[in-house]
Short mmCIF file of C-alpha atoms and ligand atoms in Angstrom, two decimals:
data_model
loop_
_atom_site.label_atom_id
_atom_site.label_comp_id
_atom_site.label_asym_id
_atom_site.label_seq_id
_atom_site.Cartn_x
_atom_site.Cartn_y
_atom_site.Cartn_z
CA UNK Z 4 92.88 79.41 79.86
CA UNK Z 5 90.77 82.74 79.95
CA UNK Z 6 91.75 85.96 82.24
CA UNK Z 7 88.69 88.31 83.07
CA UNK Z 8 90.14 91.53 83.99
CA UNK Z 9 88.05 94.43 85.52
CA UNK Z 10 89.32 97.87 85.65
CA UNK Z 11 89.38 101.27 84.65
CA UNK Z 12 89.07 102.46 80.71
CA UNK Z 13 90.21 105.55 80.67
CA UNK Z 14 91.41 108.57 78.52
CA UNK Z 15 94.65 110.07 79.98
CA UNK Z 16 96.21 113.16 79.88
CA UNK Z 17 100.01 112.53 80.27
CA UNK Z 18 103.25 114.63 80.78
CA UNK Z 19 106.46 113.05 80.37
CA UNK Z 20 110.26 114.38 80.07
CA UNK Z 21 109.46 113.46 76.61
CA UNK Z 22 106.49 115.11 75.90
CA UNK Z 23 102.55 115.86 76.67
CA UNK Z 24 99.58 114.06 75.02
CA UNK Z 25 96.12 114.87 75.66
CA UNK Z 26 93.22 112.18 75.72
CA UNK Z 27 95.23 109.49 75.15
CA UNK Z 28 93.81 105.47 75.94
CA UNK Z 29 94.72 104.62 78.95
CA UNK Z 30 92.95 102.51 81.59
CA UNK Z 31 94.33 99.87 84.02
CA UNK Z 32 91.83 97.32 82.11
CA UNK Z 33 93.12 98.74 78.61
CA UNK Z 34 97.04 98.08 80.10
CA UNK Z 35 96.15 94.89 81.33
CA UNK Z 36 94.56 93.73 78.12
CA UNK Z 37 96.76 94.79 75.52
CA UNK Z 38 99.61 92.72 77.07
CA UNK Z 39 97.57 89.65 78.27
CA UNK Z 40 96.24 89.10 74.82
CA UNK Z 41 99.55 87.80 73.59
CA UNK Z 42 99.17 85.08 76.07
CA UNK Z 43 95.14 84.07 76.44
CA UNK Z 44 91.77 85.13 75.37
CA UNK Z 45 91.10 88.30 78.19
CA UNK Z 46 87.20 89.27 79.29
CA UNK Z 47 87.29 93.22 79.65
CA UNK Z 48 84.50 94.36 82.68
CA UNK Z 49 84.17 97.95 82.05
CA UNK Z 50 82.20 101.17 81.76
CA UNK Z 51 82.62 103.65 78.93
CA UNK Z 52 80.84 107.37 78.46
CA UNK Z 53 79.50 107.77 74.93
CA UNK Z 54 82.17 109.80 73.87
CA UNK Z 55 84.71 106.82 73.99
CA UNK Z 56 86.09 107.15 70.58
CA UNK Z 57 85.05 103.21 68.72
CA UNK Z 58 88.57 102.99 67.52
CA UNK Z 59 89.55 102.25 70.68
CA UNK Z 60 87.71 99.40 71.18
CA UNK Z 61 88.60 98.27 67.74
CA UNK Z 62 92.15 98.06 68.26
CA UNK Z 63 91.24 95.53 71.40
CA UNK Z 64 88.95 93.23 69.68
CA UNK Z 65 91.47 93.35 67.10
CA UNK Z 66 93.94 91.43 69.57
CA UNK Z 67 90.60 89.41 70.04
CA UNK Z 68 90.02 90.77 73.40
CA UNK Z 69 86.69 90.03 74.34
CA UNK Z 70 84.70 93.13 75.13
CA UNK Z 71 80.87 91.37 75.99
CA UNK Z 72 81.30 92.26 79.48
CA UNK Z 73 82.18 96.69 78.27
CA UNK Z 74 79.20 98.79 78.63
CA UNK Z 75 78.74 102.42 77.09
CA UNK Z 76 77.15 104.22 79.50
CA UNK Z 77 75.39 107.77 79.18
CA UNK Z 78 78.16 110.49 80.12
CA UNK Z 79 81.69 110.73 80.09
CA UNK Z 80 84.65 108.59 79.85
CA UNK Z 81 86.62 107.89 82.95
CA UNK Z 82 89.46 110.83 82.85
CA UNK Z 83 93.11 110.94 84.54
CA UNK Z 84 95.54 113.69 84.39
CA UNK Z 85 99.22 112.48 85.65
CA UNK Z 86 102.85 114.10 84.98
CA UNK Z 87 106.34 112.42 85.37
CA UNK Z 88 109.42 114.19 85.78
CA UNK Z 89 113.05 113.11 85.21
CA UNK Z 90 113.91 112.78 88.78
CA UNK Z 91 110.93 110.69 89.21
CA UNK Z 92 109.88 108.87 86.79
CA UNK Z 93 108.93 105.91 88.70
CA UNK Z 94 105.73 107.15 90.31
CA UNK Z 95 103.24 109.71 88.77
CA UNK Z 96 101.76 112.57 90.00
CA UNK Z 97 98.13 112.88 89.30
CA UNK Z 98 96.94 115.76 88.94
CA UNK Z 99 93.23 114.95 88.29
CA UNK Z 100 91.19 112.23 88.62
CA UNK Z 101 87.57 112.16 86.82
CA UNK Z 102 85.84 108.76 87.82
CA UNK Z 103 82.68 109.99 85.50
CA UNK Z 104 80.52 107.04 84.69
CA UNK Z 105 82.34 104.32 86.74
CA UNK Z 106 80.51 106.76 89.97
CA UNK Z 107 77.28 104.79 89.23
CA UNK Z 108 78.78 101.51 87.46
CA UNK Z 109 77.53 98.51 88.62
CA UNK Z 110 79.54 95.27 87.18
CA UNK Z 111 77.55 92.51 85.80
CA UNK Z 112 79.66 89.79 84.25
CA UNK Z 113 78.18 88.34 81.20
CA UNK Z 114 77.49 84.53 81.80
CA UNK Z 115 80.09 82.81 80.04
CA UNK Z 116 82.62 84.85 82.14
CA UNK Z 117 81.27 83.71 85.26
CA UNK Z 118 83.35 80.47 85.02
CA UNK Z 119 86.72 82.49 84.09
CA UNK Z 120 89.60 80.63 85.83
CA UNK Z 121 92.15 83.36 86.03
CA UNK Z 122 90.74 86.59 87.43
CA UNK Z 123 92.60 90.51 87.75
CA UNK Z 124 90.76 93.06 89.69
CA UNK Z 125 92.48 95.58 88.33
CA UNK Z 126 93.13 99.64 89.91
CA UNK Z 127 89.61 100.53 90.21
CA UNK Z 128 87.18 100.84 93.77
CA UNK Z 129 87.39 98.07 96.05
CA UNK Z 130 83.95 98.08 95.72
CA UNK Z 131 83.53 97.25 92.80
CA UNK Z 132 86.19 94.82 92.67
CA UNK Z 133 84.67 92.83 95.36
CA UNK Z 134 81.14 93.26 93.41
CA UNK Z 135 83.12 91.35 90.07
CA UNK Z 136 84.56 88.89 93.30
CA UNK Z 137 80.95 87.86 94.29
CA UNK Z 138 80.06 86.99 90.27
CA UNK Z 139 82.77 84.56 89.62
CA UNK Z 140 82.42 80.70 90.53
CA UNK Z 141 85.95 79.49 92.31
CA UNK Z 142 88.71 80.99 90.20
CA UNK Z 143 92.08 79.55 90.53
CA UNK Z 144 93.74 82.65 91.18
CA UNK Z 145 92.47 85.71 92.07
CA UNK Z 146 94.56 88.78 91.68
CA UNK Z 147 94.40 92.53 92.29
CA UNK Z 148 95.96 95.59 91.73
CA UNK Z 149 95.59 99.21 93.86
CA UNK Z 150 97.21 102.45 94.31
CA UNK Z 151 97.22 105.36 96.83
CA UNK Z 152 93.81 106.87 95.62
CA UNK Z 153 91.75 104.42 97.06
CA UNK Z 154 94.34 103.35 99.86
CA UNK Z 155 93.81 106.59 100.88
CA UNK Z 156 90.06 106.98 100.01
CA UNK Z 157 88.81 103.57 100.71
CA UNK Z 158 91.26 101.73 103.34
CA UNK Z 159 88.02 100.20 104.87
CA UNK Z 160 87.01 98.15 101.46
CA UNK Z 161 90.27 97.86 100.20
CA UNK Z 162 91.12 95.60 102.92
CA UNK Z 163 87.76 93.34 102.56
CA UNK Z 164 88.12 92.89 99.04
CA UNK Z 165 92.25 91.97 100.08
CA UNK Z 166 90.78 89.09 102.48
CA UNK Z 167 89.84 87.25 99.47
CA UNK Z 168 92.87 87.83 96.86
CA UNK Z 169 95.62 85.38 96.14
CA UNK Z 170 98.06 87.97 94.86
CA UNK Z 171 98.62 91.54 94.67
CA UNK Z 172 100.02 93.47 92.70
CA UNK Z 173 101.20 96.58 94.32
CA UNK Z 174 104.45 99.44 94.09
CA UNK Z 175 107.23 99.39 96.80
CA UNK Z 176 105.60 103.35 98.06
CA UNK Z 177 102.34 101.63 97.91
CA UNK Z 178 102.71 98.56 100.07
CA UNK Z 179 104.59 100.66 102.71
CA UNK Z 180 101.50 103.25 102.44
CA UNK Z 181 99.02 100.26 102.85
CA UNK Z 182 101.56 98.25 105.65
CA UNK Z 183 101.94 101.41 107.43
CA UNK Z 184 105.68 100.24 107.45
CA UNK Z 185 108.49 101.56 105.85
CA UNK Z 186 110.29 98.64 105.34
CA UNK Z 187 109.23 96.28 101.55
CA UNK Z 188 110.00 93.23 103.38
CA UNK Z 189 108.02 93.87 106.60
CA UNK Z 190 105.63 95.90 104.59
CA UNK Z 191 104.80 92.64 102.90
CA UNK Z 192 104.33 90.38 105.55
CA UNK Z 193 101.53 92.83 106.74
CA UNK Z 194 99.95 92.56 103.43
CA UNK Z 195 100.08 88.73 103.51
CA UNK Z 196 98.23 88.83 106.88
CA UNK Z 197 95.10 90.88 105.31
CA UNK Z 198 94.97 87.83 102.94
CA UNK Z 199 97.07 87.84 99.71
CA UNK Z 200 99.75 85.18 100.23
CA UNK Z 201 101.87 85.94 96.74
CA UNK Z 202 103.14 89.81 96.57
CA UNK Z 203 104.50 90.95 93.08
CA UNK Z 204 106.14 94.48 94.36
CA UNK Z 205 106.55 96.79 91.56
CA UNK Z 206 109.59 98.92 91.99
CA UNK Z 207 109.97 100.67 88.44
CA UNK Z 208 113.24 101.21 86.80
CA UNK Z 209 114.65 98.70 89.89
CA UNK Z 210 112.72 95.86 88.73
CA UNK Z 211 109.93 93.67 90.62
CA UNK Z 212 110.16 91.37 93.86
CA UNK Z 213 108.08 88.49 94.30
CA UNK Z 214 107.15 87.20 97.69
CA UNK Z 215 105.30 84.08 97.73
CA UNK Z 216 104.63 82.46 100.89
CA UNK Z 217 107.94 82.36 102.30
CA UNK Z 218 110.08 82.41 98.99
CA UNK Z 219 111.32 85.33 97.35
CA UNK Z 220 112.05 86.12 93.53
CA UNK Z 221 113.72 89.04 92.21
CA UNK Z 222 113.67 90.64 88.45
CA UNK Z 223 115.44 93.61 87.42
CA UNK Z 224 113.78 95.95 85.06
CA UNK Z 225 115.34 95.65 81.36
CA UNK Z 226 117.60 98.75 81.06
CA UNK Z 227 116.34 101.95 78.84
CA UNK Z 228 117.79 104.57 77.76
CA UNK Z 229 114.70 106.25 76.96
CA UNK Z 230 111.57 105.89 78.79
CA UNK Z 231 108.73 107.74 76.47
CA UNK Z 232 106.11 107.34 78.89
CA UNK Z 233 105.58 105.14 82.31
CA UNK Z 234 102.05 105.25 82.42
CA UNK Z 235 100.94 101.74 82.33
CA UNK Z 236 103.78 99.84 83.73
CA UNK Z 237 101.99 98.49 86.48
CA UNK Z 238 99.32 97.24 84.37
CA UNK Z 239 101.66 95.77 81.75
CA UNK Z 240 103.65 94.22 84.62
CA UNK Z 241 100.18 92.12 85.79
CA UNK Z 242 99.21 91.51 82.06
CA UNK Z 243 101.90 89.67 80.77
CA UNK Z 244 102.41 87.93 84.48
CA UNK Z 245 98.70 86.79 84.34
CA UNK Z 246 98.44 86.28 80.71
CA UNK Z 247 101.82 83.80 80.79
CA UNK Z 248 100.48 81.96 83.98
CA UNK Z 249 96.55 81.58 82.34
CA UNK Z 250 98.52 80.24 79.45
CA UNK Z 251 100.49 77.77 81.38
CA UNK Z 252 97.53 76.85 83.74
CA UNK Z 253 99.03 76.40 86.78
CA UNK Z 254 100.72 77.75 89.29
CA UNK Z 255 103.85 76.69 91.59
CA UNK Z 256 106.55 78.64 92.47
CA UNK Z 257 108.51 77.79 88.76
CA UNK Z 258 105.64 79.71 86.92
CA UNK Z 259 105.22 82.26 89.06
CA UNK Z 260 109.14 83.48 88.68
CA UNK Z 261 109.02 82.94 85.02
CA UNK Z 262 105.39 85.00 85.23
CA UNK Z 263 107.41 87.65 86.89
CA UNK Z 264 110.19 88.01 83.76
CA UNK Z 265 106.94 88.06 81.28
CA UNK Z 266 105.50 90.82 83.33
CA UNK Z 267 108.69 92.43 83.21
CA UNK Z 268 109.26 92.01 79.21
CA UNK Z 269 105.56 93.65 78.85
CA UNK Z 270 106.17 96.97 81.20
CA UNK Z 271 109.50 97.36 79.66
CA UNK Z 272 107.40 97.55 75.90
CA UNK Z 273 104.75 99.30 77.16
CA UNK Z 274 107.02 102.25 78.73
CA UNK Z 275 108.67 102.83 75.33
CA UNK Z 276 106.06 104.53 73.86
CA UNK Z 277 103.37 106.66 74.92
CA UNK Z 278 99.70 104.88 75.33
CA UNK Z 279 99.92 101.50 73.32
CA UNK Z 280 101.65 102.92 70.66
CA UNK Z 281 104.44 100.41 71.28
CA UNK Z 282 102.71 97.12 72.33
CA UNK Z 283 100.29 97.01 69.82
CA UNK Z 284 102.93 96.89 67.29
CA UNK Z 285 104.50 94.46 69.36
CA UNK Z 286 104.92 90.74 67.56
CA UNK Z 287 106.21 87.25 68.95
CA UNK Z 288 110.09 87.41 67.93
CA UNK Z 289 110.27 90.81 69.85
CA UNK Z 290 108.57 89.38 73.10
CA UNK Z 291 111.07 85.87 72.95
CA UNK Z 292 114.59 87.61 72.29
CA UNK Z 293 113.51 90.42 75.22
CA UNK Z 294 112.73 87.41 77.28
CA UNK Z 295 116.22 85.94 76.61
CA UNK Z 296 117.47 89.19 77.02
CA UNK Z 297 116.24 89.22 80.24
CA UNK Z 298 117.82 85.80 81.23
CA UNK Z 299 120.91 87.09 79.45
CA UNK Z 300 121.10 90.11 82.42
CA UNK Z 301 120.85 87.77 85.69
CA UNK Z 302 122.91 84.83 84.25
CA UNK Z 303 126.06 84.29 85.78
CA UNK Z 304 128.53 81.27 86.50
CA UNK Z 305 129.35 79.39 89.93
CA UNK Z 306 131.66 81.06 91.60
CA UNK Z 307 135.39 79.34 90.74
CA UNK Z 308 136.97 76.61 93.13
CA UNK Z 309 139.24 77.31 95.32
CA UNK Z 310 139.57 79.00 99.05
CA UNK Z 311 138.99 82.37 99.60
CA UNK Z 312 141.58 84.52 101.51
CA UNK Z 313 142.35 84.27 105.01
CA UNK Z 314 142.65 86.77 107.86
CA UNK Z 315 146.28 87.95 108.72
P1 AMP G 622 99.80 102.11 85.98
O1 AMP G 622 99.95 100.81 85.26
O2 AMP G 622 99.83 101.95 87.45
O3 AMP G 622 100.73 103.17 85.45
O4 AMP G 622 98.29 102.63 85.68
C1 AMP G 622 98.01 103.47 84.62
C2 AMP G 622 96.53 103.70 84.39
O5 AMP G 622 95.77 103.76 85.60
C3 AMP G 622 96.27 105.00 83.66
O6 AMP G 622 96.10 104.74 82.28
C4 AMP G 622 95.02 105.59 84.33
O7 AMP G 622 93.97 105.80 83.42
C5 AMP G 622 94.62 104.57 85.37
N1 AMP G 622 94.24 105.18 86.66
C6 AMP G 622 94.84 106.22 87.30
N2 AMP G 622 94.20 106.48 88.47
C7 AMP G 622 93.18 105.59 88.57
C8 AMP G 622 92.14 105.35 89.54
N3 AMP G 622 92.03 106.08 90.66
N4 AMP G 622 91.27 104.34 89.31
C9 AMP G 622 91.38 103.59 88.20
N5 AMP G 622 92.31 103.77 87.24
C10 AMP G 622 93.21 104.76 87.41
#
């Protein structure tokens, strides 16, 4: 089945421990897309300035994304500036954020996407997610993705456009930020009351917990030695989760935790090189033997007969 994503599509400016790249693709859609595509057909929403280089959006239709629902607009590209440093490489620090044309973008989803099943609102305005929200007919599942610009910024919408998400996709310092609590677990729980009832939280090089309902799932993260660039984790994380559930076509608590590995197996690609220089290289063997690898790392046997120790 079909994912329609909306979300940023951007060109980023990134510092890492191993290195700095200027006007690089980036773009929470662009994430997103790249690692649902290995999964099911995705439906890009976007906005573009006219200085979006084409080869961009030839690489993505080369994955067969479908890009009907991308508009060039006059002006320029959405811009982000972020830095990671070796002591914390798990969150970025941005240090500019350009929203350019997506200030006056107005979505309007072409019609065959109105009837998309599987739907990510990805890290953009709440506004505008909800505005993609009120164009869709029933999906199945309706996920979303934020972060502490418009937690901060927006708090009002943000939580509007929550009331009507199944799932959300957020990192441990961001659900505390949004929760107002510093414990995950609690944190949660206060998420689940603004609506979402199924919480993937993102906690970088410690892996990802899943909260649904009243179960909870836990994945590590697949241990690197080298992490070239963490910019698009997040995105990754939802792409391959959303991709590998749109694929399957339904969703019960089985899916979801195998979701939650594929999500996994996509971030821990897309970290290991700087934009997509890594996933779009990426083929089938390489996705299945990291996926084993992956059940290879939490596998252990029952633990052997026989009494424990007693007291005295
Ligand atoms: P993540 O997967 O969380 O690392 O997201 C990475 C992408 O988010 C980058 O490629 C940025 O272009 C994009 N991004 C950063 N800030 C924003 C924002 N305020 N709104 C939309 N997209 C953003």
């Amino acid at each position: 089945m079909p994912v329609l994503v909306v979300g940023s599509v951007a060109l980023d400016s990134v510092e890492t421990p191993f290195g700095k790249r200027e006007e690089i693709l980036g773009g929470s859609a662009t994430y997103f897309s790249m690692a649902a595509s290995f999964f099911s057909p995705v439906r890009v929403v976007a906005v573009v300035g006219e200085d979006f280089p084409d080869a961009h959006l030839t690489m993505l239709t080369n994955r067969g994304v479908d890009l009907s629902g991308l508009v060039k607009r006059p002006g320029r590209t959405f811009r982000w500036k972020g830095r990671y440093t070796a002591q914390q490489l798990n969150e970025a620090q941005t240090l500019d954020t350009q929203l350019n044309v997506f200030e006056q973008f107005e979505p309007e989803l072409p019609e065959p996407y109105r009837a998309t099943p599987f739907v990510f609102l990805g890290n953009i305005d709440p506004v505008l997610q909800a505005k993609v929200l009120d164009q869709v007919a029933k999906p199945m599942l309706v996920a979303a993705d934020t972060m502490n610009f418009w937690i901060r910024g927006k708090l009002d919408d943000l939580k509007k456009t929550l009331s009507r998400v199944d799932l959300l996709f957020v990192n441990d310092a961001e659900a505390r930020e949004l929760a107002g609590e510093s414990n995950v677990v609690r944190a949660v729980r206060r998420i689940m009351d603004l609506g979402p009832k199924t919480v993937a939280v993102k906690r970088g090089e410690y892996g990802a917990l899943l909260f649904h309902g009243e179960k909870v799932f836990s994945a590590p993260a697949f241990p690197l030695a080298d992490v070239y660039d963490p910019t698009g984790a997040g995105d990754s994380f939802a792409g391959g989760f959303m991709g590998y559930l749109a694929r399957c076509g339904v969703v019960t608590d089985e899916h979801l935790r195998r979701a939650t590995i594929m999500g996994s197996v996509m971030a821990s690609f897309a970290v290991e090189g700087f934009s997509m220089d890594r996933v779009k290289l990426l083929t089938e063997p390489e996705i299945n033997t990291r996926f084993g690898s992956f059940r290879a790392l939490t596998q252990f046997e029952e633990l052997s007969p026989g009494p424990l120790r007693q007291a005295g």
